[in-house]
GROMACS .gro file of C-alpha atoms in nm:
model
  103
    1MET     CA    1   0.000   0.000   0.000
    2PRO     CA    2   0.170   0.323  -0.107
    3THR     CA    3   0.169   0.617   0.131
    4LEU     CA    4   0.262   0.979   0.077
    5ARG     CA    5   0.621   0.882   0.147
    6ARG     CA    6   0.854   0.813  -0.142
    7THR     CA    7   0.942   0.469   0.002
    8SER     CA    8   0.748   0.235   0.226
    9GLN     CA    9   0.776  -0.103   0.390
   10GLY     CA   10   0.496  -0.356   0.404
   11PRO     CA   11   0.318  -0.466   0.722
   12ARG     CA   12   0.546  -0.569   1.006
   13ASP     CA   13   0.612  -0.942   1.030
   14ALA     CA   14   0.497  -1.090   1.364
   15SER     CA   15   0.823  -1.290   1.382
   16GLN     CA   16   1.010  -0.962   1.441
   17GLY     CA   17   0.895  -0.967   1.803
   18SER     CA   18   0.753  -0.680   2.003
   19ARG     CA   19   1.035  -0.432   1.939
   20ILE     CA   20   0.941  -0.198   1.657
   21SER     CA   21   1.231  -0.068   1.456
   22ALA     CA   22   1.262   0.133   1.141
   23GLU     CA   23   1.551   0.201   0.908
   24PRO     CA   24   1.608   0.530   0.727
   25GLY     CA   25   1.375   0.537   0.427
   26ARG     CA   26   1.199   0.220   0.546
   27PRO     CA   27   0.935   0.306   0.806
   28ALA     CA   28   0.767   0.033   1.010
   29VAL     CA   29   0.393  -0.003   0.948
   30LEU     CA   30   0.216  -0.004   1.286
   31LEU     CA   31  -0.138  -0.026   1.150
   32ASP     CA   32  -0.289  -0.096   0.809
   33SER     CA   33  -0.667  -0.110   0.838
   34VAL     CA   34  -0.955  -0.093   0.589
   35SER     CA   35  -1.291   0.060   0.679
   36PRO     CA   36  -1.592  -0.176   0.706
   37TYR     CA   37  -1.721  -0.060   0.366
   38GLY     CA   38  -1.381  -0.091   0.200
   39SER     CA   39  -1.385   0.271   0.087
   40ARG     CA   40  -1.103   0.399   0.311
   41ARG     CA   41  -0.775   0.263   0.446
   42VAL     CA   42  -0.556   0.408   0.719
   43VAL     CA   43  -0.185   0.335   0.743
   44VAL     CA   44   0.012   0.439   1.053
   45GLU     CA   45   0.391   0.443   1.016
   46TYR     CA   46   0.686   0.489   1.252
   47ASP     CA   47   1.022   0.590   1.103
   48GLY     CA   48   1.229   0.615   1.422
   49THR     CA   49   1.176   0.991   1.440
   50THR     CA   50   0.801   1.042   1.397
   51THR     CA   51   0.473   0.852   1.382
   52SER     CA   52   0.235   0.959   1.104
   53ALA     CA   53  -0.098   0.841   0.964
   54TYR     CA   54  -0.208   0.835   0.600
   55LEU     CA   55  -0.568   0.807   0.480
   56HIS     CA   56  -0.630   0.646   0.141
   57ASP     CA   57  -0.932   0.605  -0.084
   58LYS     CA   58  -0.948   0.379  -0.391
   59GLN     CA   59  -0.744   0.628  -0.599
   60GLY     CA   60  -0.460   0.679  -0.349
   61ALA     CA   61  -0.355   0.888  -0.050
   62ILE     CA   62  -0.598   1.170   0.033
   63ALA     CA   63  -0.468   1.296   0.370
   64ALA     CA   64  -0.175   1.272   0.607
   65THR     CA   65  -0.130   1.370   0.970
   66TRP     CA   66   0.153   1.387   1.220
   67ILE     CA   67   0.096   1.188   1.541
   68ALA     CA   68   0.415   1.217   1.750
   69ASN     CA   69   0.783   1.310   1.760
   70HIS     CA   70   1.009   1.046   1.915
   71ARG     CA   71   1.304   1.274   1.984
   72PRO     CA   72   1.325   1.638   2.097
   73ALA     CA   73   1.125   1.866   1.869
   74PRO     CA   74   1.305   2.113   1.643
   75ASP     CA   75   1.246   2.488   1.672
   76THR     CA   76   1.116   2.512   1.313
   77VAL     CA   77   0.989   2.288   1.035
   78ASP     CA   78   1.264   2.111   0.842
   79VAL     CA   79   1.146   2.199   0.490
   80ALA     CA   80   1.412   1.980   0.324
   81ARG     CA   81   1.284   1.678   0.520
   82LEU     CA   82   0.927   1.758   0.420
   83ARG     CA   83   1.014   1.805   0.050
   84SER     CA   84   1.207   1.477   0.044
   85GLY     CA   85   0.887   1.284   0.120
   86VAL     CA   86   0.982   1.204   0.479
   87ALA     CA   87   0.730   1.278   0.754
   88PRO     CA   88   0.832   1.606   0.919
   89GLU     CA   89   0.885   1.653   1.290
   90MET     CA   90   0.638   1.888   1.460
   91PRO     CA   91   0.810   2.207   1.585
   92ALA     CA   92   0.836   2.241   1.965
   93GLU     CA   93   0.588   2.528   1.995
   94HIS     CA   94   0.312   2.316   1.834
   95THR     CA   95   0.340   1.999   2.042
   96LYS     CA   96   0.234   1.903   2.391
   97HIS     CA   97   0.552   1.694   2.441
   98PRO     CA   98   0.844   1.888   2.289
   99GLU     CA   99   1.089   1.644   2.448
  100GLY     CA  100   0.947   1.362   2.230
  101ARG     CA  101   0.752   1.050   2.324
  102ASP     CA  102   0.845   0.683   2.348
  103LEU     CA  103   0.675   0.457   2.098
   0.00000   0.00000   0.00000
């Protein structure tokens, strides 16, 4: 299932155990769920830095949202990170937990 990212990894294999890890450019899929009517799908990904969710319809991705930073928040948006197709970190002034959250 493609996301808004330029690269993606399929659903996490249960044999990987409970530790969730992600490699640069290869986020771990935490959730991949289809609505009861099959018209929408949500994919939640963790890339080691952020957790983000992507909403899809039958034609492709229609929305994306940031969920959490997993390291201290930057002062401003990293535009280069955003333009490269990687989920951006939320700036410190716009998050409840600027120190980052554990997964």
